[in-house]
Coordinates of C-alpha atoms and ligand atoms in Angstrom, one line a residue:
X1145 CA -52.2 -179.8 -27.7
X1146 CA -53.7 -178.2 -30.8
X1147 CA -54.5 -174.5 -30.8
X1148 CA -58.3 -174.9 -30.6
X1149 CA -58.0 -177.2 -27.7
X1150 CA -55.5 -175.1 -25.8
X1151 CA -57.7 -172.0 -26.0
X1152 CA -60.7 -174.0 -24.9
X1153 CA -58.8 -175.3 -21.8
X1154 CA -58.0 -171.7 -21.0
X1155 CA -61.7 -170.7 -21.4
X1156 CA -62.7 -173.3 -18.9
X1157 CA -60.1 -172.2 -16.4
X1158 CA -60.8 -168.5 -16.7
X1159 CA -64.6 -169.0 -16.6
X1160 CA -64.9 -171.7 -14.0
X1161 CA -68.5 -172.8 -13.0
X1162 CA -70.0 -171.4 -16.2
X1163 CA -71.1 -174.7 -18.0
X1164 CA -73.5 -173.0 -20.5
X1165 CA -70.7 -170.7 -21.7
X1166 CA -68.3 -173.7 -22.1
X1167 CA -70.9 -175.6 -24.0
X1168 CA -71.5 -172.7 -26.5
X1169 CA -67.8 -172.1 -27.0
X1170 CA -67.0 -175.8 -27.4
X1171 CA -69.5 -176.2 -30.2
X1172 CA -68.3 -173.2 -32.1
X1173 CA -64.6 -174.3 -31.6
X1174 CA -65.3 -177.8 -32.9
X1175 CA -66.8 -176.4 -36.1
X1176 CA -63.9 -174.0 -36.6
X1177 CA -61.1 -176.5 -36.6
X1178 CA -60.9 -176.8 -40.4
X1179 CA -61.0 -173.0 -40.7
X1180 CA -57.8 -172.7 -38.5
X1181 CA -56.1 -175.4 -40.6
X1182 CA -56.8 -173.3 -43.7
X1183 CA -55.9 -169.9 -42.1
X1184 CA -52.8 -170.1 -39.9
X1185 CA -52.8 -166.3 -39.8
X1186 CA -55.8 -166.4 -37.5
X1187 CA -53.9 -168.3 -34.9
X1188 CA -51.0 -165.9 -35.1
X1189 CA -53.4 -163.0 -34.6
X1190 CA -54.9 -164.7 -31.5
X1191 CA -58.4 -164.6 -32.9
X1192 CA -59.8 -167.3 -30.7
X1193 CA -58.3 -165.9 -27.5
X1194 CA -59.8 -162.5 -28.4
X1195 CA -63.2 -163.7 -29.5
X1196 CA -63.9 -165.6 -26.2
X1197 CA -63.0 -162.6 -24.1
X1198 CA -65.9 -160.0 -23.8
X1199 CA -64.8 -156.5 -24.7
X1200 CA -66.6 -155.2 -21.6
X1201 CA -68.7 -156.8 -18.8
X1202 CA -71.0 -154.6 -16.7
X1203 CA -72.4 -155.8 -13.4
X1204 CA -74.7 -153.7 -11.3
X1205 CA -77.0 -153.5 -8.4
X1206 CA -80.8 -153.1 -9.1
X1207 CA -82.7 -152.0 -6.0
X1208 CA -86.5 -151.7 -6.3
X1209 CA -89.6 -151.4 -4.1
X1210 CA -92.5 -153.8 -4.2
X1211 CA -96.2 -152.9 -3.8
X1212 CA -95.9 -153.3 0.0
X1213 CA -93.0 -150.9 0.2
X1214 CA -90.4 -153.6 0.8
X1215 CA -87.0 -153.1 -0.9
X1216 CA -85.5 -155.9 -3.1
X1217 CA -82.1 -156.1 -4.7
X1218 CA -81.4 -157.9 -8.0
X1219 CA -78.3 -158.2 -10.0
X1220 CA -78.1 -156.5 -13.5
X1221 CA -75.8 -157.6 -16.3
X1222 CA -74.7 -156.3 -19.7
X1223 CA -71.9 -158.1 -21.6
X1224 CA -70.6 -156.2 -24.6
X1225 CA -69.0 -159.1 -26.3
X1226 CA -67.7 -158.1 -29.7
X1227 CA -68.1 -154.9 -31.8
X1228 CA -66.0 -155.9 -34.9
X1229 CA -68.9 -155.7 -37.3
X1230 CA -71.3 -153.1 -35.7
X1231 CA -72.6 -151.7 -32.5
X1232 CA -73.3 -154.2 -29.7
X1233 CA -76.7 -155.8 -30.2
X1234 CA -78.6 -158.4 -28.2
X1235 CA -81.5 -159.0 -25.9
X1236 CA -82.1 -158.7 -22.1
X1237 CA -83.3 -161.7 -20.2
X1238 CA -85.2 -161.4 -16.9
X1239 CA -85.4 -164.9 -15.3
X1240 CA -84.3 -166.2 -11.8
X1241 CA -81.8 -168.6 -13.4
X1242 CA -79.8 -165.7 -14.9
X1243 CA -76.2 -165.4 -13.8
X1244 CA -73.0 -164.4 -15.6
X1245 CA -72.5 -167.8 -17.3
X1246 CA -75.9 -167.6 -19.0
X1247 CA -75.4 -164.0 -20.2
X1248 CA -71.9 -165.0 -21.5
X1249 CA -73.2 -168.0 -23.5
X1250 CA -76.0 -165.9 -25.0
X1251 CA -73.6 -163.0 -25.8
X1252 CA -71.1 -165.3 -27.4
X1253 CA -73.8 -166.9 -29.6
X1254 CA -75.1 -163.5 -30.5
X1255 CA -71.8 -162.5 -32.2
X1256 CA -72.2 -165.2 -34.9
X1257 CA -76.0 -165.0 -35.1
X1258 CA -75.8 -161.2 -35.8
X1259 CA -73.0 -161.8 -38.3
X1260 CA -75.2 -164.4 -40.2
X1261 CA -78.0 -161.8 -40.7
X1262 CA -75.7 -159.8 -42.9
X1263 CA -76.5 -156.6 -41.0
X1264 CA -74.1 -154.3 -39.1
X1265 CA -74.5 -155.6 -35.6
X1266 CA -72.0 -156.7 -33.0
X1267 CA -72.7 -159.2 -30.2
X1268 CA -74.1 -158.5 -26.7
X1269 CA -76.5 -159.8 -24.1
X1270 CA -77.8 -158.6 -20.7
X1271 CA -80.5 -159.2 -18.1
X1272 CA -81.2 -159.8 -14.5
X1273 CA -82.0 -162.6 -12.1
X1274 CA -85.3 -160.7 -11.4
X1275 CA -88.4 -163.0 -11.7
X1276 CA -91.3 -161.2 -13.4
X1277 CA -93.8 -164.0 -12.6
X1278 CA -96.6 -162.9 -10.2
X1279 CA -95.4 -159.3 -10.2
X1280 CA -97.9 -156.4 -10.6
X1281 CA -97.5 -153.9 -13.5
X1282 CA -96.3 -151.3 -11.0
X1283 CA -93.6 -153.6 -9.7
X1284 CA -92.5 -154.5 -13.3
X1285 CA -92.3 -150.8 -14.1
X1286 CA -90.3 -149.9 -11.0
X1287 CA -87.9 -152.8 -11.7
X1288 CA -87.4 -151.7 -15.3
X1289 CA -86.8 -148.1 -14.3
X1290 CA -84.3 -149.2 -11.7
X1291 CA -82.5 -151.5 -14.2
X1292 CA -82.3 -148.7 -16.7
X1293 CA -81.2 -146.3 -14.0
X1294 CA -77.8 -147.8 -14.4
X1295 CA -77.8 -149.4 -17.9
X1296 CA -78.5 -146.0 -19.6
X1297 CA -74.8 -145.0 -19.0
X1298 CA -73.6 -147.9 -21.2
X1299 CA -76.0 -148.0 -24.2
X1300 CA -76.8 -145.8 -27.2
X1301 CA -78.2 -146.1 -30.7
X1302 CA -74.6 -146.2 -32.2
X1303 CA -72.9 -148.1 -29.3
X1304 CA -75.2 -150.8 -27.8
X1305 CA -78.8 -151.5 -28.6
X1306 CA -80.6 -153.9 -26.2
X1307 CA -84.0 -155.7 -26.9
X1308 CA -86.2 -158.4 -25.4
X1309 CA -85.6 -162.1 -24.6
X1310 CA -87.1 -164.4 -21.9
X1311 CA -89.2 -162.3 -19.5
X1312 CA -88.7 -159.1 -21.5
X1313 CA -91.4 -158.2 -24.1
X1314 CA -93.2 -155.1 -25.3
X1315 CA -94.3 -154.0 -21.8
X1316 CA -90.8 -154.1 -20.3
X1317 CA -89.1 -152.5 -23.4
X1318 CA -91.7 -149.7 -23.1
X1319 CA -90.9 -149.0 -19.4
X1320 CA -87.2 -149.2 -20.1
X1321 CA -87.5 -146.8 -23.1
X1322 CA -89.5 -144.3 -21.0
X1323 CA -86.8 -144.2 -18.3
X1324 CA -83.9 -144.0 -20.8
X1325 CA -85.6 -141.1 -22.6
X1326 CA -86.2 -139.3 -19.3
X1327 CA -82.5 -139.8 -18.2
X1328 CA -81.0 -138.8 -21.5
X1329 CA -83.5 -136.4 -23.0
X1330 CA -82.9 -138.1 -26.3
X1331 CA -85.3 -139.9 -28.7
X1332 CA -83.8 -142.5 -30.9
X1333 CA -83.5 -146.2 -31.6
X1334 CA -81.6 -147.2 -28.5
X1335 CA -83.8 -150.2 -27.8
X1336 CA -85.6 -152.5 -30.3
X1337 CA -88.9 -154.2 -29.9
X1338 CA -90.5 -150.9 -29.0
X1339 CA -94.2 -150.1 -29.4
X1340 CA -95.3 -149.2 -32.9
X1341 CA -96.3 -145.7 -31.7
X1342 CA -92.8 -144.8 -30.6
X1343 CA -90.3 -146.2 -33.2
X1344 CA -91.1 -149.9 -33.1
X1345 CA -91.1 -152.0 -36.3
X1346 CA -93.9 -154.0 -37.7
X1347 CA -93.1 -157.7 -37.7
X1348 CA -90.6 -157.5 -34.8
X1349 CA -93.1 -159.2 -32.5
X1350 CA -93.6 -162.0 -35.0
X1351 CA -90.0 -162.1 -36.3
X1352 CA -88.3 -164.8 -34.3
X1353 CA -91.1 -167.4 -34.7
X1354 CA -91.8 -166.5 -38.3
X1355 CA -88.1 -166.6 -39.1
X1356 CA -87.7 -170.0 -37.5
X1357 CA -90.4 -171.4 -39.7
X1358 CA -89.0 -169.7 -42.8
X1359 CA -85.7 -171.4 -42.0
X1360 CA -87.5 -174.8 -41.5
X1361 CA -89.2 -174.4 -44.9
X1362 CA -85.7 -174.0 -46.5
X1363 CA -84.6 -177.2 -44.8
X1364 CA -87.7 -179.0 -45.9
X1365 CA -87.3 -177.8 -49.5
X1366 CA -83.9 -179.6 -49.5
X1367 CA -85.8 -182.8 -48.6
X1368 CA -88.2 -182.1 -51.5
X1369 CA -91.1 -181.4 -49.1
X1370 CA -92.7 -178.5 -47.2
X1371 CA -94.6 -177.6 -44.0
X1372 CA -97.9 -178.5 -45.7
X1373 CA -99.6 -181.3 -43.8
X1374 CA -96.9 -181.7 -41.3
X1375 CA -97.5 -182.4 -37.6
X1376 CA -95.6 -179.9 -35.5
X1377 CA -94.6 -179.8 -31.8
X1378 CA -93.4 -176.5 -30.3
X1379 CA -92.0 -176.1 -26.8
X1380 CA -92.7 -172.9 -24.9
X1381 CA -95.7 -170.6 -25.2
X1382 CA -93.9 -167.3 -25.1
X1383 CA -93.1 -164.8 -27.9
X1384 CA -91.1 -167.2 -30.1
X1385 CA -93.4 -170.2 -29.7
X1386 CA -96.6 -168.3 -30.4
X1387 CA -95.5 -166.8 -33.7
X1388 CA -93.8 -170.0 -34.8
X1389 CA -97.2 -171.6 -34.3
X1390 CA -98.9 -168.8 -36.4
X1391 CA -96.5 -169.2 -39.3
X1392 CA -96.4 -173.0 -39.3
X1393 CA -100.2 -173.0 -39.3
X1394 CA -100.3 -170.5 -42.2
X1395 CA -98.1 -172.7 -44.2
X1396 CA -100.3 -175.7 -43.7
X1397 CA -98.8 -177.4 -40.6
X1398 CA -100.7 -178.6 -37.6
X1399 CA -99.3 -177.7 -34.2
X1400 CA -100.4 -180.3 -31.7
X1401 CA -98.4 -179.6 -28.6
X1402 CA -97.0 -176.5 -26.7
X1403 CA -95.6 -176.0 -23.2
X1404 CA -94.5 -173.7 -20.4
X1405 CA -92.1 -174.4 -17.6
X1406 CA -94.7 -176.5 -15.7
X1407 CA -96.0 -178.8 -18.3
X1408 CA -97.4 -179.3 -21.8
X1409 CA -100.7 -179.4 -23.6
X1410 CA -101.7 -181.8 -26.4
X1411 CA -104.6 -181.1 -28.7
X1412 CA -105.0 -183.6 -31.6
X1413 CA -107.2 -181.1 -33.5
X1414 CA -104.4 -178.6 -33.5
X1415 CA -103.8 -176.1 -30.7
X1416 CA -106.0 -173.0 -30.9
X1417 CA -103.6 -170.1 -31.0
X1418 CA -106.1 -167.4 -29.9
X1419 CA -106.6 -169.3 -26.6
X1420 CA -102.9 -169.5 -26.0
X1421 CA -102.4 -165.8 -26.9
X1422 CA -105.2 -164.8 -24.5
X1423 CA -103.8 -167.0 -21.7
X1424 CA -100.1 -166.1 -22.1
X1425 CA -100.0 -162.6 -23.7
X1426 CA -103.0 -161.0 -22.0
X1427 CA -103.8 -162.8 -18.8
X1428 CA -100.3 -164.1 -18.1
X1429 CA -101.6 -167.4 -16.9
X1430 CA -100.3 -171.0 -17.0
X1431 CA -100.7 -173.2 -20.2
X1432 CA -102.6 -175.9 -18.3
X1433 CA -105.7 -173.5 -18.3
X1434 CA -106.0 -174.3 -22.0
X1435 CA -107.6 -177.7 -21.3
X1436 CA -110.5 -176.0 -19.4
X1437 CA -111.3 -174.2 -22.7
X1438 CA -110.9 -177.1 -25.2
X1439 CA -112.4 -180.4 -24.2
X1440 CA -110.3 -182.6 -26.5
X1441 CA -107.1 -181.3 -25.1
X1442 CA -104.8 -183.0 -22.4
X1443 CA -102.3 -181.5 -20.0
X1444 CA -99.3 -183.3 -18.7
X1445 CA -97.2 -182.1 -15.8
X1446 CA -93.4 -181.7 -16.6
X1447 CA -92.3 -179.9 -19.8
X1448 CA -89.5 -182.2 -21.0
X1449 CA -92.0 -185.0 -21.9
X1450 CA -93.4 -182.8 -24.8
X1451 CA -90.8 -184.5 -27.1
X1452 CA -92.7 -187.8 -26.7
X1453 CA -95.5 -186.4 -28.7
X1454 CA -95.1 -187.8 -32.3
X1455 CA -94.3 -185.2 -34.9
X1456 CA -92.5 -184.6 -38.2
X1457 CA -91.3 -181.1 -37.3
X1458 CA -90.0 -180.1 -33.8
X1459 CA -89.4 -176.5 -32.9
X1460 CA -87.8 -176.1 -29.4
X1461 CA -88.7 -172.5 -28.5
X1462 CA -88.4 -172.3 -24.7
X1463 CA -84.9 -172.3 -23.2
X1464 CA -81.4 -173.8 -23.2
X1465 CA -80.8 -177.5 -22.8
X1466 CA -84.5 -178.4 -22.8
X1467 CA -84.1 -181.2 -25.4
X1468 CA -81.6 -184.0 -24.4
X1469 CA -80.3 -187.1 -26.0
X1470 CA -83.1 -189.3 -24.8
X1471 CA -85.8 -186.9 -26.1
X1472 CA -83.9 -186.6 -29.4
X1473 CA -83.9 -190.4 -29.6
X1474 CA -87.7 -190.5 -29.1
X1475 CA -88.3 -187.8 -31.7
X1476 CA -86.3 -189.8 -34.3
X1477 CA -88.0 -193.0 -33.4
X1478 CA -91.4 -191.3 -33.9
X1479 CA -90.4 -190.1 -37.4
X1480 CA -89.3 -186.5 -36.9
X1481 CA -87.5 -185.2 -40.0
X1482 CA -86.7 -181.6 -39.1
X1483 CA -85.7 -179.7 -35.9
X1484 CA -85.2 -175.9 -35.9
X1485 CA -84.1 -174.1 -32.7
X1486 CA -86.3 -171.1 -32.0
X1487 CA -84.7 -170.9 -28.6
X1488 CA -81.0 -170.4 -27.9
X1489 CA -79.1 -173.7 -27.4
X1490 CA -82.2 -175.7 -26.5
X1491 CA -80.6 -179.0 -27.7
X1492 CA -77.8 -180.6 -25.6
X1493 CA -74.6 -181.4 -27.5
X1494 CA -75.5 -185.1 -27.4
X1495 CA -79.0 -184.4 -28.8
X1496 CA -77.4 -182.4 -31.7
X1497 CA -75.0 -185.3 -32.5
X1498 CA -77.9 -187.8 -32.6
X1499 CA -79.9 -185.6 -34.9
X1500 CA -77.0 -185.1 -37.3
X1501 CA -76.1 -188.8 -37.2
X1502 CA -79.7 -189.8 -38.1
X1503 CA -79.9 -187.3 -41.0
X1504 CA -82.6 -185.2 -39.3
X1505 CA -82.5 -181.7 -40.8
X1506 CA -81.2 -179.6 -38.0
X1507 CA -81.3 -175.8 -37.8
X1508 CA -79.1 -174.5 -34.9
X1509 CA -80.4 -171.6 -32.9
X1510 CA -77.9 -169.0 -34.1
X1511 CA -79.2 -169.5 -37.7
X1512 CA -82.8 -170.6 -37.1
X1513 CA -83.7 -167.9 -34.6
X1514 CA -81.8 -165.1 -36.1
X1515 CA -85.0 -163.6 -37.5
X1516 CA -85.6 -161.7 -34.3
X1517 CA -82.4 -159.8 -34.2
X1518 CA -82.5 -159.4 -37.9
X1519 CA -85.8 -157.6 -37.6
X1520 CA -84.3 -155.6 -34.7
X1521 CA -81.7 -154.5 -37.3
X1522 CA -84.5 -153.5 -39.6
X1523 CA -86.0 -151.5 -36.7
X1524 CA -82.7 -149.7 -36.2
X1525 CA -82.6 -148.8 -39.9
X1526 CA -86.1 -147.4 -39.8
X1527 CA -85.4 -145.4 -36.7
X1528 CA -82.3 -143.9 -38.3
X1529 CA -84.3 -142.9 -41.3
X1530 CA -87.3 -141.7 -39.2
X1531 CA -89.5 -143.9 -41.4
X1532 CA -91.8 -146.9 -41.0
X1533 CA -91.9 -149.7 -43.5
X1534 CA -95.1 -151.7 -44.1
X1535 CA -95.7 -155.2 -42.7
X1536 CA -95.4 -156.8 -46.1
X1537 CA -92.2 -155.0 -46.9
X1538 CA -90.6 -155.9 -43.6
X1539 CA -91.8 -159.5 -43.7
X1540 CA -90.3 -159.8 -47.2
X1541 CA -87.0 -158.6 -46.0
X1542 CA -87.1 -161.0 -43.0
X1543 CA -87.9 -163.9 -45.3
X1544 CA -85.0 -163.1 -47.7
X1545 CA -82.6 -162.8 -44.7
X1546 CA -83.7 -166.2 -43.5
X1547 CA -83.3 -167.8 -46.9
X1548 CA -79.8 -166.2 -47.2
X1549 CA -78.8 -167.5 -43.7
X1550 CA -79.8 -171.0 -44.7
X1551 CA -77.9 -170.7 -48.0
X1552 CA -74.7 -169.3 -46.3
X1553 CA -74.7 -172.1 -43.7
X1554 CA -75.4 -174.8 -46.3
X1555 CA -72.6 -173.5 -48.5
X1556 CA -70.0 -173.1 -45.7
X1557 CA -70.8 -176.7 -44.6
X1558 CA -70.1 -177.9 -48.1
X1559 CA -67.0 -175.8 -48.5
X1560 CA -65.5 -177.1 -45.3
X1561 CA -66.2 -180.8 -46.0
X1562 CA -69.4 -181.5 -44.0
X1563 CA -72.3 -181.2 -46.4
X1564 CA -75.7 -181.0 -44.7
X1565 CA -74.2 -180.1 -41.3
X1566 CA -75.7 -176.7 -40.7
X1567 CA -74.2 -176.5 -37.2
X1568 CA -70.7 -176.4 -38.7
X1569 CA -72.0 -174.2 -41.6
X1570 CA -73.6 -171.6 -39.4
X1571 CA -70.6 -171.4 -37.0
X1572 CA -68.1 -171.1 -39.9
X1573 CA -70.2 -168.6 -42.0
X1574 CA -70.9 -166.5 -38.9
X1575 CA -67.3 -166.5 -37.8
X1576 CA -65.7 -165.7 -41.1
X1577 CA -67.1 -162.2 -41.4
X1578 CA -66.2 -161.3 -37.8
X1579 CA -62.7 -162.8 -38.3
X1580 CA -62.1 -160.8 -41.5
X1581 CA -63.2 -157.6 -39.7
X1582 CA -61.0 -158.3 -36.7
X1583 CA -58.0 -159.0 -38.9
X1584 CA -58.6 -155.7 -40.8
X1585 CA -59.0 -153.7 -37.7
X1586 CA -55.7 -154.7 -36.0
X1587 CA -55.1 -155.7 -32.4
X1588 CA -57.8 -153.8 -30.5
Ligands
NDP2089 P1 -90.8 -165.6 -23.4 O1 -90.5 -165.1 -22.0 O2 -91.8 -164.9 -24.2 O3 -91.3 -167.1 -23.3 C1 -90.4 -168.1 -22.7 C2 -91.1 -169.5 -22.8 O4 -90.2 -170.5 -22.5 C3 -92.3 -169.5 -21.8 O5 -93.2 -170.4 -22.3 C4 -91.6 -170.1 -20.6 O6 -92.4 -170.8 -19.7 C5 -90.6 -171.1 -21.2 N1 -89.4 -171.2 -20.3 C6 -88.6 -170.2 -19.9 N2 -87.7 -170.6 -19.1 C7 -87.9 -172.0 -19.0 C8 -87.2 -173.0 -18.3 N3 -86.2 -172.7 -17.5 N4 -87.7 -174.2 -18.4 C9 -88.8 -174.5 -19.2 N5 -89.5 -173.5 -19.9 C10 -89.0 -172.3 -19.8 O7 -89.4 -165.7 -24.1 P2 -89.1 -165.8 -25.7 O8 -90.2 -166.5 -26.4 O9 -88.8 -164.5 -26.2 O10 -87.8 -166.7 -25.7 C11 -87.8 -168.1 -25.9 C12 -86.4 -168.5 -26.3 O11 -86.1 -167.9 -27.6 C13 -85.2 -168.2 -25.4 O12 -84.3 -169.2 -25.5 C14 -84.7 -166.9 -26.1 O13 -83.3 -166.7 -25.8 C15 -84.9 -167.3 -27.6 N6 -84.9 -166.2 -28.5 C16 -85.8 -165.1 -28.4 C17 -85.8 -164.1 -29.3 C18 -86.8 -163.0 -29.2 O14 -86.8 -162.2 -30.1 N7 -87.6 -162.9 -28.2 C19 -84.9 -164.1 -30.4 C20 -84.0 -165.3 -30.5 C21 -84.1 -166.2 -29.6 P3 -92.9 -170.0 -18.3 O15 -93.9 -169.0 -18.7 O16 -93.5 -171.1 -17.5 O17 -91.7 -169.4 -17.7
2IT2090 O1 -81.5 -164.1 -28.8 C1 -81.8 -163.1 -29.5 O2 -81.4 -163.0 -30.7 C2 -82.7 -162.1 -29.0 N1 -83.2 -162.2 -27.9 C3 -83.1 -160.9 -29.9 C4 -82.0 -159.9 -29.8 C5 -82.4 -158.6 -30.4 O3 -81.5 -157.7 -30.2 O4 -83.4 -158.4 -31.1

């Protein structure tokens, strides 16, 4: 059995019943095969065995009280995966589907994504199986305080810097920061995605969606075209989806469909973003309410069918494995030429294969959605300097980071013999920096 395969078998055995983690590892390993052929010293140093084993995994009880005085217990997670190139960095996800396998897949992806940004950030992820849906502000606050009541022991501006992800936005980061500050009596950049009044960065809210579209523009440039005049479908209607819509529209695209976990809306005139923002960011309601406000729009129950809406550009921005082989086939048949993953691992491995085989420009999540964490890195830099940069300056930096990520992935794909395959390119480019750092730092 070859080295890559034998380590993967070990990963499956040691991490049984964690299919999302296996999926993320398998994809990276497949891309890295040629790297290990070229660098036998990596095998000797046990790089793969080390990189799939988190440096530290923290699991904790989160007891909190609802508005009626009833006590609930959730489970909290923080996985500090790899610190070879910087302090641990990665978001927190609050969603009932969260378990150790989800946090592990996300933490593993984060190692390579953070490396691709070119900034000094290691990989981590955390979260809880807490469901924020239908909870009052007071309940959200008490949960966030309880969660931080344990997490604060393990994080720090120079050790581990969490941020948002699904179910964790500005409101939750604010409550967690307040509790962290109270417990430690410190004030620094220990969390990113903070409010602008207390150390947050301009553009962080928009960053993942904007970055995903900047990445798409680079892929379209390679096809001698641009976003101008393109029909776009975006799954999800959360933070990433909303700002992907905003940037795609600014660049001349028309977004005709968006979704939430219940279903999707279609508006042939282009989805009105102000209505979506009001519904999702302010009122925290369901996307189906959109059709009551725009007469030409239609709502369809079931979110997976969104990929049957014809488009040239598809941006999956909701969750893992939301776009399968069948949906990929329909997208291709309908003339889709570019797919960029705003979400983490939204396309199944079979869907990815089909896109690559049919020469659809495909931007994998760890490259295409790296704008969020990159801007978190910019927030950390501003916090350390005790300075705030302007929107324009920060957006310019984000744009140049996304252009560079596309370039490094494209060049690595060419260097290792699979031109145009940005999955291989992103995995290899992200891995190489971490591998060099691990080699230089010895067996630790
Ligand atoms: P939000 O919580 O703001 O929005 C999530 C959106 O996805 C909602 O529309 C939600 O619908 C939908 N969704 C969530 N879970 C499911 C599910 N199981 N099935 C179908 N739809 C679902 O999260 P974000 O926008 O921040 O995150 C979206 C994706 O982007 C995630 O994969 C995240 O990991 C990734 N990402 C986020 C970054 C960030 O900076 N926020 C950075 C990089 C990647 P509903 O409201 O019905 O639950
Ligand atoms: O998946 C991701 O990159 C994020 N949720 C953002 C992480 C961060 O630290 O900003």
